[in-house]
PDB file of C-alpha atoms in Angstrom:
ATOM      1  CA  ALA J   1       0.134   0.181   0.229  1.00 47.00           C
ATOM      2  CA  PRO J   2       2.927   2.491   1.025  1.00 49.00           C
ATOM      3  CA  TRP J   3       4.617   2.239  -2.580  1.00 50.00           C
ATOM      4  CA  HIS J   4       0.910   2.386  -4.430  1.00 51.00           C
ATOM      5  CA  LEU J   5       1.030   5.583  -2.728  1.00 45.00           C
ATOM      6  CA  MET J   6       4.073   6.713  -3.010  1.00 49.00           C
ATOM      7  CA  MET J   7       3.346   6.047  -6.882  1.00 49.00           C
ATOM      8  CA  SER J   8       0.238   8.137  -6.922  1.00 46.00           C
ATOM      9  CA  LEU J   9       2.034  11.085  -5.684  1.00 45.00           C
ATOM     10  CA  THR J  10       4.456  10.538  -8.557  1.00 46.00           C
ATOM     11  CA  PRO J  11       2.266  10.403 -12.068  1.00 44.00           C
ATOM     12  CA  SER J  12       5.264  10.016 -14.398  1.00 46.00           C
ATOM     13  CA  ARG J  13       8.030   7.540 -14.476  1.00 51.00           C
ATOM     14  CA  GLY J  14      11.769   9.267 -12.608  1.00 52.00           C
ATOM     15  CA  CYS J  15       9.651  11.438 -10.952  1.00 64.00           C
ATOM     16  CA  LEU J  16       9.303   9.874  -7.598  1.00 70.00           C
ATOM     17  CA  LEU J  17      13.855  10.351  -7.445  1.00 69.00           C
ATOM     18  CA  ASP J  18      13.432  13.962  -8.443  1.00 63.00           C
ATOM     19  CA  LEU J  19      12.663  14.868  -5.060  1.00 66.00           C
ATOM     20  CA  PRO J  20      14.939  16.182  -2.659  1.00 63.00           C
ATOM     21  CA  TRP J  21      16.493  12.912  -1.129  1.00 64.00           C
ATOM     22  CA  GLU J  22      17.966  13.874   1.746  1.00 62.00           C
ATOM     23  CA  ASP J  23      15.449  16.077   2.815  1.00 66.00           C
ATOM     24  CA  ILE J  24      12.251  14.717   1.437  1.00 68.00           C
ATOM     25  CA  LEU J  25      12.490  11.024  -0.009  1.00 71.00           C
ATOM     26  CA  VAL J  26      14.816   9.549   3.405  1.00 67.00           C
ATOM     27  CA  PRO J  27      13.272  11.233   6.258  1.00 65.00           C
ATOM     28  CA  HIS J  28       9.373  11.291   5.303  1.00 59.00           C
ATOM     29  CA  ILE J  29       8.190   9.046   2.444  1.00 70.00           C
ATOM     30  CA  LEU J  30      11.476   6.185   2.752  1.00 72.00           C
ATOM     31  CA  CYS J  31      10.557   5.414   6.722  1.00 74.00           C
ATOM     32  CA  HIS J  32       7.175   4.350   6.194  1.00 70.00           C
ATOM     33  CA  LEU J  33       8.435   1.091   4.036  1.00 73.00           C
ATOM     34  CA  PRO J  34       8.752  -1.820   5.545  1.00 75.00           C
ATOM     35  CA  LEU J  35      12.819  -2.387   5.122  1.00 77.00           C
ATOM     36  CA  GLN J  36      11.651  -5.674   3.061  1.00 75.00           C
ATOM     37  CA  GLN J  37      10.409  -3.627   0.452  1.00 75.00           C
ATOM     38  CA  LEU J  38      13.691  -1.169   0.406  1.00 78.00           C
ATOM     39  CA  LEU J  39      16.050  -3.440   0.148  1.00 77.00           C
ATOM     40  CA  SER J  40      14.022  -4.917  -3.843  1.00 76.00           C
ATOM     41  CA  LEU J  41      13.197  -1.167  -4.875  1.00 75.00           C
ATOM     42  CA  GLN J  42      17.730  -1.326  -4.739  1.00 74.00           C
ATOM     43  CA  ARG J  43      16.847  -4.194  -7.472  1.00 75.00           C
ATOM     44  CA  VAL J  44      14.734  -1.202  -9.809  1.00 77.00           C
ATOM     45  CA  SER J  45      17.792   0.602 -11.149  1.00 74.00           C
ATOM     46  CA  LYS J  46      20.894   2.419 -10.096  1.00 82.00           C
ATOM     47  CA  SER J  47      19.535   5.143  -8.803  1.00 76.00           C
ATOM     48  CA  PHE J  48      17.196   3.459  -6.646  1.00 78.00           C
ATOM     49  CA  GLN J  49      19.970   1.711  -5.145  1.00 81.00           C
ATOM     50  CA  SER J  50      22.143   4.854  -4.524  1.00 83.00           C
ATOM     51  CA  LEU J  51      18.897   6.326  -3.147  1.00 82.00           C
ATOM     52  CA  ILE J  52      18.187   2.978  -0.768  1.00 85.00           C
ATOM     53  CA  GLN J  53      22.111   3.061   0.393  1.00 86.00           C
ATOM     54  CA  LEU J  54      22.102   6.603   1.383  1.00 87.00           C
ATOM     55  CA  TYR J  55      18.316   5.615   3.638  1.00 84.00           C
ATOM     56  CA  LEU J  56      19.932   2.989   5.254  1.00 89.00           C
ATOM     57  CA  ALA J  57      23.222   4.826   5.843  1.00 91.00           C
ATOM     58  CA  ASN J  58      20.787   7.159   7.869  1.00 90.00           C
ATOM     59  CA  MET J  59      18.558   4.512   9.384  1.00 91.00           C
ATOM     60  CA  ARG J  60      17.987   5.596  12.845  1.00 93.00           C
ATOM     61  CA  CYS J  61      17.053   2.314  13.847  1.00 93.00           C
ATOM     62  CA  PHE J  62      17.291  -1.206  12.214  1.00 93.00           C
ATOM     63  CA  ASP J  63      15.092  -4.234  13.177  1.00 92.00           C
ATOM     64  CA  SER J  64      16.102  -7.810  12.035  1.00 90.00           C
ATOM     65  CA  SER J  65      13.101  -9.241  12.430  1.00 87.00           C
ATOM     66  CA  GLN J  66      11.753  -6.860   9.608  1.00 83.00           C
ATOM     67  CA  ILE J  67      13.621  -8.887   7.315  1.00 81.00           C
ATOM     68  CA  GLY J  68      13.393 -12.518   8.697  1.00 69.00           C
ATOM     69  CA  PRO J  69      15.771 -14.236  10.712  1.00 60.00           C
ATOM     70  CA  ALA J  70      18.020 -16.075   8.465  1.00 69.00           C
ATOM     71  CA  ILE J  71      19.211 -12.892   6.877  1.00 77.00           C
ATOM     72  CA  PRO J  72      22.519 -13.771   5.327  1.00 78.00           C
ATOM     73  CA  ARG J  73      26.227 -12.743   6.920  1.00 84.00           C
ATOM     74  CA  ALA J  74      27.365 -11.018   4.242  1.00 84.00           C
ATOM     75  CA  ALA J  75      23.917  -8.959   3.194  1.00 84.00           C
ATOM     76  CA  PHE J  76      24.184  -7.682   7.196  1.00 88.00           C
ATOM     77  CA  VAL J  77      27.355  -6.484   6.422  1.00 87.00           C
ATOM     78  CA  ASN J  78      26.489  -4.823   3.864  1.00 87.00           C
ATOM     79  CA  LEU J  79      23.292  -3.224   5.216  1.00 89.00           C
ATOM     80  CA  LEU J  80      25.249  -1.376   7.858  1.00 92.00           C
ATOM     81  CA  LYS J  81      28.634  -0.792   6.282  1.00 92.00           C
ATOM     82  CA  ASP J  82      28.452   3.088   6.319  1.00 93.00           C
ATOM     83  CA  ASN J  83      25.387   3.826   8.943  1.00 95.00           C
ATOM     84  CA  GLU J  84      27.065   5.493  11.904  1.00 96.00           C
ATOM     85  CA  VAL J  85      23.514   7.235  13.386  1.00 96.00           C
ATOM     86  CA  LEU J  86      21.970   4.399  14.754  1.00 97.00           C
ATOM     87  CA  GLN J  87      20.005   4.722  17.939  1.00 98.00           C
ATOM     88  CA  GLN J  88      18.081   1.526  18.110  1.00 98.00           C
ATOM     89  CA  LEU J  89      19.387  -2.480  16.966  1.00 97.00           C
ATOM     90  CA  ALA J  90      17.396  -5.632  17.511  1.00 96.00           C
ATOM     91  CA  LEU J  91      19.341  -8.927  16.732  1.00 95.00           C
ATOM     92  CA  GLN J  92      17.269 -10.971  18.624  1.00 89.00           C
ATOM     93  CA  ASN J  93      17.242 -14.751  17.711  1.00 86.00           C
ATOM     94  CA  CYS J  94      19.633 -13.944  14.707  1.00 90.00           C
ATOM     95  CA  SER J  95      22.474 -17.364  16.482  1.00 89.00           C
ATOM     96  CA  GLU J  96      22.020 -19.296  12.902  1.00 89.00           C
ATOM     97  CA  TRP J  97      24.112 -16.601  11.675  1.00 90.00           C
ATOM     98  CA  LEU J  98      25.370 -13.885  14.156  1.00 94.00           C
ATOM     99  CA  THR J  99      29.136 -13.720  15.111  1.00 95.00           C
ATOM    100  CA  ASP J 100      31.282 -10.873  16.710  1.00 97.00           C
ATOM    101  CA  ARG J 101      32.838 -11.039  13.234  1.00 95.00           C
ATOM    102  CA  GLU J 102      28.894  -9.444  12.653  1.00 95.00           C
ATOM    103  CA  LEU J 103      28.623  -7.606  15.033  1.00 96.00           C
ATOM    104  CA  LEU J 104      31.981  -5.587  16.457  1.00 97.00           C
ATOM    105  CA  PRO J 105      31.763  -3.463  13.246  1.00 96.00           C
ATOM    106  CA  VAL J 106      28.261  -2.284  13.490  1.00 96.00           C
ATOM    107  CA  ILE J 107      28.684  -1.847  17.135  1.00 97.00           C
ATOM    108  CA  GLY J 108      32.239   0.397  16.785  1.00 97.00           C
ATOM    109  CA  GLN J 109      31.238   2.885  14.453  1.00 96.00           C
ATOM    110  CA  ASN J 110      27.822   3.759  16.104  1.00 97.00           C
ATOM    111  CA  HIS J 111      28.445   5.279  19.182  1.00 96.00           C
ATOM    112  CA  HIS J 112      24.833   6.713  19.520  1.00 96.00           C
ATOM    113  CA  LEU J 113      23.349   3.444  20.573  1.00 98.00           C
ATOM    114  CA  HIS J 114      21.037   4.062  23.287  1.00 97.00           C
ATOM    115  CA  GLN J 115      18.872   0.890  23.170  1.00 98.00           C
ATOM    116  CA  ILE J 116      20.785  -3.111  21.601  1.00 98.00           C
ATOM    117  CA  GLN J 117      18.501  -6.260  21.504  1.00 98.00           C
ATOM    118  CA  LEU J 118      20.768  -9.265  21.320  1.00 98.00           C
ATOM    119  CA  LYS J 119      18.476 -11.908  22.961  1.00 97.00           C
ATOM    120  CA  GLY J 120      18.743 -15.899  21.856  1.00 96.00           C
ATOM    121  CA  CYS J 121      22.392 -14.314  19.457  1.00 96.00           C
ATOM    122  CA  ALA J 122      24.188 -17.514  21.283  1.00 95.00           C
ATOM    123  CA  GLN J 123      27.332 -17.668  18.610  1.00 96.00           C
ATOM    124  CA  LEU J 124      28.501 -14.051  20.180  1.00 97.00           C
ATOM    125  CA  SER J 125      31.263 -13.627  22.427  1.00 97.00           C
ATOM    126  CA  ARG J 126      31.895 -11.541  25.467  1.00 97.00           C
ATOM    127  CA  HIS J 127      33.666 -10.074  23.458  1.00 98.00           C
ATOM    128  CA  ALA J 128      29.991  -8.131  21.992  1.00 98.00           C
ATOM    129  CA  LEU J 129      29.557  -6.567  25.536  1.00 98.00           C
ATOM    130  CA  VAL J 130      33.050  -5.677  25.751  1.00 98.00           C
ATOM    131  CA  ALA J 131      32.778  -3.848  22.447  1.00 98.00           C
ATOM    132  CA  ILE J 132      28.792  -2.493  23.602  1.00 98.00           C
ATOM    133  CA  SER J 133      30.399  -1.160  26.661  1.00 98.00           C
ATOM    134  CA  LEU J 134      33.550   1.215  25.149  1.00 97.00           C
ATOM    135  CA  SER J 135      31.441   1.797  22.143  1.00 97.00           C
ATOM    136  CA  CYS J 136      28.117   2.755  23.591  1.00 97.00           C
ATOM    137  CA  PRO J 137      28.619   5.373  26.776  1.00 96.00           C
ATOM    138  CA  ASN J 138      24.628   6.190  25.899  1.00 96.00           C
ATOM    139  CA  LEU J 139      23.289   3.034  26.681  1.00 98.00           C
ATOM    140  CA  ARG J 140      19.743   3.101  28.184  1.00 98.00           C
ATOM    141  CA  ARG J 141      17.993  -0.060  27.289  1.00 98.00           C
ATOM    142  CA  LEU J 142      20.746  -4.155  26.502  1.00 98.00           C
ATOM    143  CA  SER J 143      18.634  -7.351  26.265  1.00 98.00           C
ATOM    144  CA  LEU J 144      20.754 -10.137  26.230  1.00 98.00           C
ATOM    145  CA  ALA J 145      18.841 -12.713  27.407  1.00 98.00           C
ATOM    146  CA  HIS J 146      19.346 -16.931  26.957  1.00 97.00           C
ATOM    147  CA  CYS J 147      23.040 -15.635  26.387  1.00 97.00           C
ATOM    148  CA  GLU J 148      25.032 -17.596  28.023  1.00 96.00           C
ATOM    149  CA  TRP J 149      28.325 -16.260  27.027  1.00 98.00           C
ATOM    150  CA  VAL J 150      28.005 -12.860  29.398  1.00 98.00           C
ATOM    151  CA  ASP J 151      29.910 -13.847  32.127  1.00 98.00           C
ATOM    152  CA  SER J 152      31.181 -11.241  34.894  1.00 97.00           C
ATOM    153  CA  LEU J 153      33.898  -9.872  33.480  1.00 97.00           C
ATOM    154  CA  SER J 154      32.569  -8.129  30.626  1.00 98.00           C
ATOM    155  CA  LEU J 155      29.221  -7.717  32.854  1.00 98.00           C
ATOM    156  CA  ARG J 156      31.807  -5.746  34.573  1.00 98.00           C
ATOM    157  CA  SER J 157      33.203  -3.848  31.540  1.00 98.00           C
ATOM    158  CA  LEU J 158      29.327  -2.479  30.840  1.00 98.00           C
ATOM    159  CA  ALA J 159      28.479  -1.482  34.444  1.00 98.00           C
ATOM    160  CA  ASP J 160      31.896   0.207  34.061  1.00 98.00           C
ATOM    161  CA  HIS J 161      31.448   2.409  30.852  1.00 98.00           C
ATOM    162  CA  CYS J 162      27.336   2.574  30.214  1.00 97.00           C
ATOM    163  CA  LYS J 163      26.764   3.942  33.424  1.00 95.00           C
ATOM    164  CA  VAL J 164      22.982   5.660  32.091  1.00 97.00           C
ATOM    165  CA  LEU J 165      21.731   1.989  32.022  1.00 98.00           C
ATOM    166  CA  GLU J 166      17.480   1.852  32.690  1.00 98.00           C
ATOM    167  CA  ALA J 167      16.914  -1.778  31.984  1.00 98.00           C
ATOM    168  CA  VAL J 168      18.738  -4.893  31.514  1.00 98.00           C
ATOM    169  CA  ASP J 169      17.957  -8.425  30.847  1.00 98.00           C
ATOM    170  CA  LEU J 170      19.729 -11.000  32.282  1.00 98.00           C
ATOM    171  CA  THR J 171      17.684 -14.448  31.922  1.00 98.00           C
ATOM    172  CA  ALA J 172      19.195 -17.471  31.499  1.00 98.00           C
ATOM    173  CA  CYS J 173      22.831 -15.758  31.724  1.00 98.00           C
ATOM    174  CA  ARG J 174      23.859 -19.082  33.901  1.00 96.00           C
ATOM    175  CA  GLN J 175      27.539 -17.581  34.429  1.00 97.00           C
ATOM    176  CA  LEU J 176      26.627 -14.468  36.410  1.00 97.00           C
ATOM    177  CA  LYS J 177      26.522 -15.010  40.450  1.00 97.00           C
ATOM    178  CA  ASP J 178      25.048 -12.409  42.619  1.00 98.00           C
ATOM    179  CA  GLU J 179      29.076 -11.040  42.819  1.00 98.00           C
ATOM    180  CA  ALA J 180      28.569  -9.727  39.152  1.00 98.00           C
ATOM    181  CA  ILE J 181      25.257  -9.101  39.244  1.00 98.00           C
ATOM    182  CA  CYS J 182      26.326  -6.667  43.036  1.00 98.00           C
ATOM    183  CA  TYR J 183      28.906  -5.152  40.965  1.00 98.00           C
ATOM    184  CA  LEU J 184      26.539  -4.083  37.651  1.00 98.00           C
ATOM    185  CA  VAL J 185      24.051  -2.691  40.541  1.00 98.00           C
ATOM    186  CA  GLN J 186      26.200  -0.664  42.364  1.00 98.00           C
ATOM    187  CA  LYS J 187      27.504   1.399  38.381  1.00 98.00           C
ATOM    188  CA  CYS J 188      24.278   1.534  37.570  1.00 98.00           C
ATOM    189  CA  SER J 189      21.924   2.884  40.103  1.00 96.00           C
ATOM    190  CA  ARG J 190      19.503   4.360  37.511  1.00 97.00           C
ATOM    191  CA  LEU J 191      18.380   0.689  36.964  1.00 98.00           C
ATOM    192  CA  LYS J 192      14.583   0.630  36.733  1.00 98.00           C
ATOM    193  CA  SER J 193      14.170  -2.951  35.545  1.00 98.00           C
ATOM    194  CA  LEU J 194      16.522  -6.348  35.510  1.00 98.00           C
ATOM    195  CA  SER J 195      15.763  -9.141  34.796  1.00 98.00           C
ATOM    196  CA  LEU J 196      17.512 -12.346  36.555  1.00 98.00           C
ATOM    197  CA  ALA J 197      15.412 -14.667  36.235  1.00 98.00           C
ATOM    198  CA  VAL J 198      16.217 -18.997  35.325  1.00 97.00           C
ATOM    199  CA  ASN J 199      19.483 -18.240  37.279  1.00 96.00           C
ATOM    200  CA  ALA J 200      20.220 -20.242  40.087  1.00 93.00           C
ATOM    201  CA  ASN J 201      23.030 -19.194  41.322  1.00 95.00           C
ATOM    202  CA  VAL J 202      21.807 -15.710  42.199  1.00 96.00           C
ATOM    203  CA  GLY J 203      19.840 -15.373  45.808  1.00 97.00           C
ATOM    204  CA  ASP J 204      20.016 -12.849  48.868  1.00 98.00           C
ATOM    205  CA  VAL J 205      22.717 -10.875  48.442  1.00 98.00           C
ATOM    206  CA  ALA J 206      22.502  -9.851  44.813  1.00 98.00           C
ATOM    207  CA  VAL J 207      18.730  -8.648  45.587  1.00 98.00           C
ATOM    208  CA  GLU J 208      19.410  -6.877  48.867  1.00 98.00           C
ATOM    209  CA  GLU J 209      22.046  -5.331  46.786  1.00 98.00           C
ATOM    210  CA  ILE J 210      20.009  -4.408  43.951  1.00 98.00           C
ATOM    211  CA  ALA J 211      17.625  -2.970  46.384  1.00 98.00           C
ATOM    212  CA  LYS J 212      19.838  -0.741  48.546  1.00 98.00           C
ATOM    213  CA  CYS J 213      21.541   0.591  44.844  1.00 98.00           C
ATOM    214  CA  CYS J 214      18.611   1.151  43.204  1.00 98.00           C
ATOM    215  CA  PRO J 215      16.239   3.436  44.712  1.00 97.00           C
ATOM    216  CA  GLU J 216      14.045   3.796  40.841  1.00 98.00           C
ATOM    217  CA  LEU J 217      13.885   0.436  40.180  1.00 98.00           C
ATOM    218  CA  GLU J 218      10.248  -0.656  38.912  1.00 98.00           C
ATOM    219  CA  HIS J 219      10.433  -3.647  37.968  1.00 98.00           C
ATOM    220  CA  LEU J 220      12.698  -7.137  38.624  1.00 98.00           C
ATOM    221  CA  ASP J 221      12.027 -10.406  37.721  1.00 98.00           C
ATOM    222  CA  LEU J 222      13.712 -13.210  39.995  1.00 98.00           C
ATOM    223  CA  THR J 223      11.032 -16.365  38.228  1.00 98.00           C
ATOM    224  CA  GLY J 224      13.213 -19.347  38.598  1.00 96.00           C
ATOM    225  CA  CYS J 225      15.962 -17.885  41.213  1.00 97.00           C
ATOM    226  CA  LEU J 226      15.978 -20.852  43.902  1.00 95.00           C
ATOM    227  CA  ARG J 227      18.330 -18.932  46.290  1.00 96.00           C
ATOM    228  CA  VAL J 228      16.051 -16.111  46.978  1.00 97.00           C
ATOM    229  CA  LYS J 229      14.084 -16.189  49.949  1.00 96.00           C
ATOM    230  CA  ASN J 230      12.005 -14.172  52.062  1.00 96.00           C
ATOM    231  CA  ASP J 231      14.965 -11.508  54.104  1.00 96.00           C
ATOM    232  CA  SER J 232      15.471 -10.280  50.569  1.00 97.00           C
ATOM    233  CA  ILE J 233      11.722  -9.678  49.724  1.00 97.00           C
ATOM    234  CA  ARG J 234      11.822  -7.455  52.980  1.00 97.00           C
ATOM    235  CA  VAL J 235      14.829  -5.274  52.135  1.00 97.00           C
ATOM    236  CA  LEU J 236      13.234  -4.964  48.643  1.00 97.00           C
ATOM    237  CA  ALA J 237       9.738  -4.171  49.658  1.00 96.00           C
ATOM    238  CA  GLU J 238      11.853  -1.844  52.682  1.00 97.00           C
ATOM    239  CA  TYR J 239      14.295   0.070  50.053  1.00 97.00           C
ATOM    240  CA  CYS J 240      12.123   0.044  46.440  1.00 97.00           C
ATOM    241  CA  PRO J 241       9.036   2.526  47.132  1.00 97.00           C
ATOM    242  CA  LYS J 242       8.652   3.035  43.619  1.00 98.00           C
ATOM    243  CA  LEU J 243       8.316  -1.153  42.903  1.00 98.00           C
ATOM    244  CA  ARG J 244       5.505  -1.780  40.592  1.00 98.00           C
ATOM    245  CA  SER J 245       5.858  -5.662  39.618  1.00 98.00           C
ATOM    246  CA  LEU J 246       8.211  -8.773  41.014  1.00 98.00           C
ATOM    247  CA  LYS J 247       7.841 -11.688  39.508  1.00 98.00           C
ATOM    248  CA  VAL J 248       9.062 -14.737  42.373  1.00 97.00           C
ATOM    249  CA  LYS J 249       7.383 -18.136  40.277  1.00 96.00           C
ATOM    250  CA  HIS J 250       9.216 -21.076  40.974  1.00 94.00           C
ATOM    251  CA  CYS J 251      11.366 -18.806  43.577  1.00 96.00           C
ATOM    252  CA  HIS J 252      10.469 -21.816  46.621  1.00 93.00           C
ATOM    253  CA  ASN J 253      11.890 -20.128  49.503  1.00 94.00           C
ATOM    254  CA  VAL J 254       9.832 -17.324  48.826  1.00 96.00           C
ATOM    255  CA  ALA J 255       6.652 -17.079  50.845  1.00 94.00           C
ATOM    256  CA  GLU J 256       3.361 -14.685  51.559  1.00 95.00           C
ATOM    257  CA  SER J 257       5.326 -13.418  54.872  1.00 93.00           C
ATOM    258  CA  SER J 258       7.494 -10.795  52.432  1.00 95.00           C
ATOM    259  CA  LEU J 259       5.219 -10.911  49.571  1.00 96.00           C
ATOM    260  CA  SER J 260       1.693  -9.404  51.774  1.00 95.00           C
ATOM    261  CA  ILE J 261       3.679  -6.156  52.563  1.00 93.00           C
ATOM    262  CA  LEU J 262       4.240  -5.006  49.015  1.00 97.00           C
ATOM    263  CA  ARG J 263       0.715  -6.604  47.771  1.00 95.00           C
ATOM    264  CA  SER J 264      -1.118  -4.008  50.095  1.00 95.00           C
ATOM    265  CA  ARG J 265       1.455  -1.331  48.277  1.00 95.00           C
ATOM    266  CA  GLY J 266      -0.074  -2.234  44.657  1.00 96.00           C
ATOM    267  CA  VAL J 267       2.589  -4.099  43.658  1.00 97.00           C
ATOM    268  CA  GLU J 268       2.182  -6.426  40.425  1.00 97.00           C
ATOM    269  CA  LEU J 269       2.954 -10.116  41.473  1.00 97.00           C
ATOM    270  CA  ASP J 270       2.833 -12.826  39.959  1.00 95.00           C
ATOM    271  CA  VAL J 271       1.694 -15.767  42.503  1.00 93.00           C
ATOM    272  CA  GLU J 272      -1.660 -15.095  43.533  1.00 89.00           C
ATOM    273  CA  PRO J 273      -1.647 -15.471  47.122  1.00 88.00           C
ATOM    274  CA  PRO J 274      -2.539 -18.533  49.459  1.00 77.00           C
ATOM    275  CA  LEU J 275      -6.165 -18.591  49.667  1.00 60.00           C
ATOM    276  CA  GLN J 276      -6.294 -17.530  45.817  1.00 55.00           C
ATOM    277  CA  ARG J 277      -4.654 -20.471  44.994  1.00 53.00           C
ATOM    278  CA  ALA J 278      -5.929 -23.394  47.207  1.00 51.00           C
ATOM    279  CA  LEU J 279      -9.634 -22.119  46.019  1.00 52.00           C
ATOM    280  CA  VAL J 280      -7.800 -22.441  42.236  1.00 49.00           C
ATOM    281  CA  LEU J 281      -6.799 -25.960  43.414  1.00 53.00           C
ATOM    282  CA  LEU J 282      -9.307 -27.051  44.891  1.00 59.00           C
ATOM    283  CA  GLN J 283     -11.716 -25.703  41.568  1.00 62.00           C
ATOM    284  CA  ASP J 284      -9.474 -27.938  39.364  1.00 60.00           C
ATOM    285  CA  VAL J 285      -9.597 -31.326  42.018  1.00 62.00           C
ATOM    286  CA  VAL J 286     -13.339 -31.180  42.480  1.00 59.00           C
ATOM    287  CA  GLY J 287     -14.348 -29.230  39.199  1.00 62.00           C
ATOM    288  CA  PHE J 288     -16.347 -26.060  40.968  1.00 54.00           C
ATOM    289  CA  ALA J 289     -15.833 -23.109  42.837  1.00 51.00           C
ATOM    290  CA  PRO J 290     -16.784 -23.504  45.990  1.00 52.00           C
ATOM    291  CA  PHE J 291     -18.770 -20.139  48.097  1.00 49.00           C
ATOM    292  CA  ILE J 292     -16.770 -19.563  50.976  1.00 48.00           C
ATOM    293  CA  ASN J 293     -18.229 -16.228  53.075  1.00 48.00           C
ATOM    294  CA  LEU J 294     -14.875 -14.830  54.666  1.00 45.00           C
ATOM    295  CA  GLN J 295     -15.447 -12.721  58.347  1.00 43.00           C
ATOM    296  CA  ILE J 296     -12.462 -10.613  58.838  1.00 39.00           C
TER     297      ILE J 296
END
């Protein structure tokens, strides 16, 4: 539809390219077309190829999902080879083809990145995170979910150089232990959202340090952190007045005695109160929800 709209604005062939490229076409027209369609336009003519290359060099956001997960390595490198103004880079689930060799040049020439998504990029290494920390001082949001190559040394580099981080996803980064998380939050006290889900090495020491170092914290995901107990949840309730959501499903050592404090403040929790859980279980067993009149 956008392509037909463009052609309707250009009654004779070639008029579209007569419009000012940098002032009109790139910022006001091409930005409304899907990336996949833009890449197809390159094959129309050499002029279109030059136009699309200009667009790619000035692109602020790149999301691999607009093309598909299986981008040829050479194609990815060619797409971003001239771009030095990226602000957002999303490469989630590109484990089949993305390695340090493709990513590092892009990171190295883009110092304005403030949002990077690398969820599930399993073929990268700790060098990728070090490169991000050295090249992206204004980074605010970073997802490294299911990137098991993230280790304590590379996370320290991130903490040392990216002090304005607001959201970090370290889901299933299984090499990380309490000490690495403590170092991160001590350096990055502006964190508003943090996920440490599916990490059996994270315990009370890390959670208490998060609470004491990150007063702006709004969202914390501790799903499956089996070593987290009640005491650290109480500290979290004491030190994080802005907390809006907490995930503790499968944290078997966290009980209602600590969660009730947060529940009373309206914090969104992913586990139900004991009575509610019992009613749901009873309904599953007997096939109906009994009417219970509670007078308190």
